[in-house]
Amino acid sequence: MKPFTTLHGLVAPLDRANVDTDAIIPKQFLKSIKRSGFGPYAFDEWRYLDRGEPGMDCSNRPKNPDFVLNQARYQGASVLLARENFGCGSSREHAPWALEDYGFRAIIAPSFADIFFNNCFKNGVLPIVLAAGVVERLFAEAAAQEGYRLAIDLTAQTVTTPAGEVIPFEVDAERKHRLLNGLDDISLTLQHTDTIKAYEARRKLAAPWLFV
Amino acid sequence: MTPRTLYDKLWDDHVVHQEANGTALLYIDRHLVHEVTSPQAFEGLKLSGRKLWQAKTVLATPDHNVPTRDREAGIVDPVSRTQVETLDANCVEFGLNEFRMDDSRQGIVHVIGPEQGFTLPGVTLVCGDSHTSTHGAFAALAFGIGTSEVEHVLATQCLWQKKAKAMQVKVDGDLPTGVTAKDIALAVIGRIGTAGGTGYAIEFAGAAIRALSMEGRMTLCNMAIEAGARAGMVAADEKTIAYVEGRPQAPTGADWESAVAYWRTLHSDAGAAFDAVVELDASAIAPQVTWGTSPEMVVPVTDRVPDPAEAPNAVKKSDWERALAYMGLIAHTPISEIAVDKVFIGSCTNSRIEDLWAAAEVVGVLARSGRKVAANVKLAMVVPGSGLVKAQAEAEGLDKIFRDAGFEWRDPGCSMCLAMNADRLEPGERCASTSNRNFEGRQGQGGRTHLVSPAMAAAAAMYGHFVDIREVLQ
Ligand code: SF4
């Protein structure tokens, strides 16, 4: 996993609530057995006018001019500004894979769906929860100023606006540590192998039917 | 001792290691695997040279991509086929128990787990699928995970988790005739919203929940995720125990006795504290129909399509406007005047035998008065949740009732719940569906989904538009 430390990124505002993972990456792309290459199909149904199929070359597909990510001013965005309950619906990890592959490293919203939120941390994407009022203000600023960028510092847990306003955010200490260092969960867990084995031994006595 | 909730008990019994910051390493007893969210996990294991912790805790089956007819011909779409073949190969390589596409026990993961007694009360159960909440019906702690976590569970039998808050959804009173667990689920979501349960584990309690069959409880817990809660659960009682008894993977002999004794403790203690409580009166719930592109956009069948001008706030107003435009609906239209093009009875929400009974009953009643699937309905399909459900339904003659009325009777799988196989809506087509998500494009790009119960879907097929099932069954 790519570590995440700081980011000074162009902001793309996606102004709808309850954006679900089906919208982030439609199901036909879930047929891939790979982890990469989903970026060109992120938000496929909103982004293109034709029907996307896995393996398609997206460079010549007709783009939906009304979709925000297709606007020239948001090309190269790495911070996604979103509304409440972002990432609801299906548990597909393909959603953060697609966002990451597209180029987003941070997502700011007033709230996220649980599974999606969790999946982001495992893929080097930082989901940041800010108060609804603050998010509202960022939406207004991003719309008003072309080339609007935010500076995100994970160590300091701050988002800084172009005007120099510093907005603090919360992040779980353990997740922060893993993200800062790009650590893989499994190797950390396997350091607890003896504890897991001891738990199993206890549990086998109490509930032997669980161990078939 | 302080009284504990069911969630507390399940949690406490599975903590392997507790970090000071509240994160716990939780032991996972059961893991369901399907073809869509597992290939990258197996690949990860192979790349790192890691072994499986315990192969026997895993049950695998292909469900999302499988065709629902002409199965002998195999999977036509090469991409889907590769995914299913990849699962088969991974299960062989890692020594996992898999019900392959041609196995009579194959089906939707959330249907076969309980059916096999793989899902047991008191277990922690995960699957790379958000509707894993279904299994909470057995007083189990069951939740969906992402692919990295699938890999993590395969390699360590554990997951890092933070305990959620506890919400009790208490439903008392008697459900009216024709009103089902699906309607309770939709009514709850309509009340608390699709993010209302975010950060919570929901326990469904109250007389109306105790009165539900195990199938009904599964339907309800299945939809907990649509309310934002990763886990939904119901306390164990005699129905739970009776359902599990004699299933292929259920404990036997002395193990059975001690298991049952433990299972009887799986309920919230009197006086246990919840972080939130929501109360509903079952007798006031009418059959529900969603009108928009989120499960919270739901009204009773007797109602009308709402007017965005009456939305509670500006964000909702624009959501409603967008939803109505996508759904091709006009505010104030009576729900009963909405005509449907397709009908889908299936999915992990409503494809168990009881769901098929409910649908077949409606079809049977209407067929006796000479009705068939309405002329404007292009396709009405019934997709049983598993090969065993299908076999039982056929043994009871349900397939004949459906077929005679003009329904298609298919092979088990996810099918048009998410349209990863050939079953899908065409742009603009409107569907009465017993599945769980009405998101844009969920059942096919441009498709318009209305979520309903199996009885309501069956009636919509026979009339060609939504009808109040309570009047049909009178
Ligand atoms: S039936 Fe639908 S919701 Fe259930 S597992 Fe399959 S795709 Fe997911």
Tab-separated table of C-alpha atoms in Angstrom, chain A residues 2-165:
chain	number	residue	atom	x	y	z
A	2	LYS	CA	1.145	3.532	-0.834
A	3	PRO	CA	1.830	5.541	2.313
A	4	PHE	CA	-0.094	8.770	2.769
A	5	THR	CA	1.624	11.693	4.460
A	6	THR	CA	0.782	15.010	2.855
A	7	LEU	CA	-1.132	16.033	-0.228
A	8	HIS	CA	-1.617	19.369	-1.922
A	9	GLY	CA	-4.351	18.548	-4.349
A	10	LEU	CA	-6.846	19.992	-6.751
A	11	VAL	CA	-10.383	19.608	-5.405
A	12	ALA	CA	-13.274	18.168	-7.431
A	13	PRO	CA	-16.721	18.757	-5.881
A	14	LEU	CA	-19.287	15.981	-6.346
A	15	ASP	CA	-22.487	17.586	-5.212
A	16	ARG	CA	-24.834	14.710	-4.367
A	17	ALA	CA	-25.686	12.865	-1.201
A	18	ASN	CA	-25.711	9.072	-0.785
A	19	VAL	CA	-23.301	8.340	-3.627
A	20	ASP	CA	-23.262	4.539	-3.612
A	21	THR	CA	-20.504	2.156	-4.611
A	22	ASP	CA	-22.565	0.975	-7.608
A	23	ALA	CA	-22.240	4.541	-8.905
A	24	ILE	CA	-18.535	4.717	-8.083
A	25	ILE	CA	-17.826	1.539	-10.013
A	26	PRO	CA	-20.710	-0.208	-11.794
A	27	LYS	CA	-21.041	-3.940	-11.420
A	28	GLN	CA	-19.897	-5.013	-14.868
A	29	PHE	CA	-16.371	-3.961	-13.909
A	30	LEU	CA	-16.436	-6.208	-10.855
A	31	LYS	CA	-15.848	-9.142	-13.128
A	32	SER	CA	-12.178	-8.337	-13.255
A	33	ILE	CA	-9.947	-10.596	-11.215
A	34	LYS	CA	-7.342	-7.842	-10.900
A	35	ARG	CA	-6.910	-5.075	-8.344
A	36	SER	CA	-5.831	-2.333	-10.721
A	37	GLY	CA	-7.065	-0.638	-13.867
A	38	PHE	CA	-10.463	0.523	-12.539
A	39	GLY	CA	-9.720	4.261	-12.750
A	40	PRO	CA	-10.950	4.812	-16.326
A	41	TYR	CA	-14.312	3.318	-15.263
A	42	ALA	CA	-14.787	5.287	-12.041
A	43	PHE	CA	-18.321	6.772	-12.056
A	44	ASP	CA	-18.747	5.146	-15.456
A	45	GLU	CA	-22.490	5.678	-15.850
A	46	TRP	CA	-22.276	9.346	-14.971
A	47	ARG	CA	-19.055	9.999	-16.807
A	48	TYR	CA	-19.775	8.512	-20.232
A	49	LEU	CA	-22.808	8.566	-22.482
A	50	ASP	CA	-22.449	5.006	-23.760
A	51	ARG	CA	-22.601	1.798	-21.797
A	52	GLY	CA	-19.237	0.830	-20.384
A	53	GLU	CA	-17.948	-2.715	-20.553
A	54	PRO	CA	-14.834	-4.140	-18.950
A	55	GLY	CA	-11.764	-3.915	-21.137
A	56	MET	CA	-13.111	-1.004	-23.179
A	57	ASP	CA	-10.672	1.660	-24.288
A	58	CYS	CA	-12.141	4.769	-22.649
A	59	SER	CA	-10.145	7.358	-24.575
A	60	ASN	CA	-12.648	7.475	-27.439
A	61	ARG	CA	-15.874	7.040	-25.503
A	62	PRO	CA	-18.424	9.876	-25.581
A	63	LYS	CA	-18.141	11.821	-22.339
A	64	ASN	CA	-21.080	13.318	-20.500
A	65	PRO	CA	-20.308	17.058	-20.544
A	66	ASP	CA	-22.577	17.640	-17.535
A	67	PHE	CA	-20.622	15.393	-15.216
A	68	VAL	CA	-18.384	17.384	-12.947
A	69	LEU	CA	-15.248	15.272	-13.342
A	70	ASN	CA	-15.360	15.853	-17.090
A	71	GLN	CA	-14.946	19.598	-16.725
A	72	ALA	CA	-11.552	20.881	-17.798
A	73	ARG	CA	-11.001	22.730	-14.543
A	74	TYR	CA	-11.124	19.525	-12.491
A	75	GLN	CA	-8.675	17.459	-14.533
A	76	GLY	CA	-5.949	16.085	-12.334
A	77	ALA	CA	-8.009	16.394	-9.132
A	78	SER	CA	-6.768	14.313	-6.233
A	79	VAL	CA	-9.173	15.463	-3.529
A	80	LEU	CA	-12.827	14.546	-3.861
A	81	LEU	CA	-15.297	16.741	-2.042
A	82	ALA	CA	-18.534	14.877	-1.384
A	83	ARG	CA	-21.827	14.961	0.484
A	84	GLU	CA	-23.189	12.803	3.288
A	85	ASN	CA	-23.218	9.009	3.387
A	86	PHE	CA	-20.624	8.753	0.639
A	87	GLY	CA	-19.818	5.164	-0.394
A	88	CYS	CA	-23.035	3.542	0.781
A	89	GLY	CA	-24.287	0.272	-0.632
A	90	SER	CA	-22.254	-2.680	-1.776
A	91	SER	CA	-19.072	-3.639	0.086
A	92	ARG	CA	-17.024	-3.760	-3.128
A	93	GLU	CA	-13.436	-2.718	-2.495
A	94	HIS	CA	-13.359	-1.977	-6.208
A	95	ALA	CA	-14.796	1.424	-5.230
A	96	PRO	CA	-11.681	2.708	-3.429
A	97	TRP	CA	-9.537	0.882	-5.996
A	98	ALA	CA	-11.283	2.846	-8.761
A	99	LEU	CA	-11.011	6.169	-6.931
A	100	GLU	CA	-7.357	5.589	-6.135
A	101	ASP	CA	-6.588	4.477	-9.660
A	102	TYR	CA	-8.376	7.574	-10.973
A	103	GLY	CA	-6.068	9.699	-8.874
A	104	PHE	CA	-8.008	10.524	-5.728
A	105	ARG	CA	-5.977	10.176	-2.544
A	106	ALA	CA	-8.355	11.940	-0.173
A	107	ILE	CA	-12.127	12.256	0.095
A	108	ILE	CA	-13.802	14.882	2.232
A	109	ALA	CA	-17.437	14.455	3.255
A	110	PRO	CA	-19.704	15.093	6.241
A	111	SER	CA	-20.166	11.309	6.610
A	112	PHE	CA	-19.215	8.020	4.988
A	113	ALA	CA	-20.744	4.559	4.910
A	114	ASP	CA	-18.861	2.217	7.266
A	115	ILE	CA	-17.535	-0.483	4.945
A	116	PHE	CA	-16.368	1.986	2.322
A	117	PHE	CA	-14.674	4.137	4.978
A	118	ASN	CA	-12.814	1.091	6.220
A	119	ASN	CA	-11.830	-0.033	2.739
A	120	CYS	CA	-10.302	3.358	1.936
A	121	PHE	CA	-7.691	3.040	4.675
A	122	LYS	CA	-6.584	-0.304	3.292
A	123	ASN	CA	-5.870	1.250	-0.074
A	124	GLY	CA	-3.982	4.404	0.700
A	125	VAL	CA	-7.012	6.671	0.372
A	126	LEU	CA	-7.735	9.034	3.265
A	127	PRO	CA	-11.435	9.636	4.010
A	128	ILE	CA	-11.857	12.836	6.024
A	129	VAL	CA	-15.010	13.660	7.943
A	130	LEU	CA	-15.656	17.373	8.373
A	131	ALA	CA	-18.725	19.070	9.810
A	132	ALA	CA	-21.540	19.570	7.299
A	133	GLY	CA	-21.227	23.360	7.565
A	134	VAL	CA	-17.510	23.252	6.791
A	135	VAL	CA	-18.090	20.937	3.825
A	136	GLU	CA	-20.774	23.312	2.582
A	137	ARG	CA	-18.285	26.166	2.718
A	138	LEU	CA	-15.612	24.163	0.873
A	139	PHE	CA	-18.160	23.410	-1.850
A	140	ALA	CA	-18.815	27.136	-2.253
A	141	GLU	CA	-15.101	27.985	-2.314
A	142	ALA	CA	-14.256	25.216	-4.795
A	143	ALA	CA	-17.024	26.412	-7.108
A	144	ALA	CA	-15.948	30.040	-6.833
A	145	GLN	CA	-12.221	29.610	-7.422
A	146	GLU	CA	-10.833	27.766	-10.380
A	147	GLY	CA	-7.758	25.726	-9.458
A	148	TYR	CA	-8.921	25.422	-5.828
A	149	ARG	CA	-6.480	23.248	-3.908
A	150	LEU	CA	-6.425	21.934	-0.383
A	151	ALA	CA	-3.337	20.978	1.572
A	152	ILE	CA	-3.854	17.853	3.647
A	153	ASP	CA	-1.398	16.872	6.342
A	154	LEU	CA	-2.111	13.501	7.927
A	155	THR	CA	0.555	13.808	10.620
A	156	ALA	CA	-0.841	17.114	11.807
A	157	GLN	CA	-4.432	16.019	10.982
A	158	THR	CA	-5.222	19.254	9.200
A	159	VAL	CA	-6.781	20.485	5.984
A	160	THR	CA	-5.554	23.932	4.905
A	161	THR	CA	-7.473	26.111	2.472
A	162	PRO	CA	-5.810	28.439	-0.071
A	163	ALA	CA	-6.748	31.342	2.201
A	164	GLY	CA	-4.695	29.747	4.957
A	165	GLU	CA	-7.561	28.552	7.120
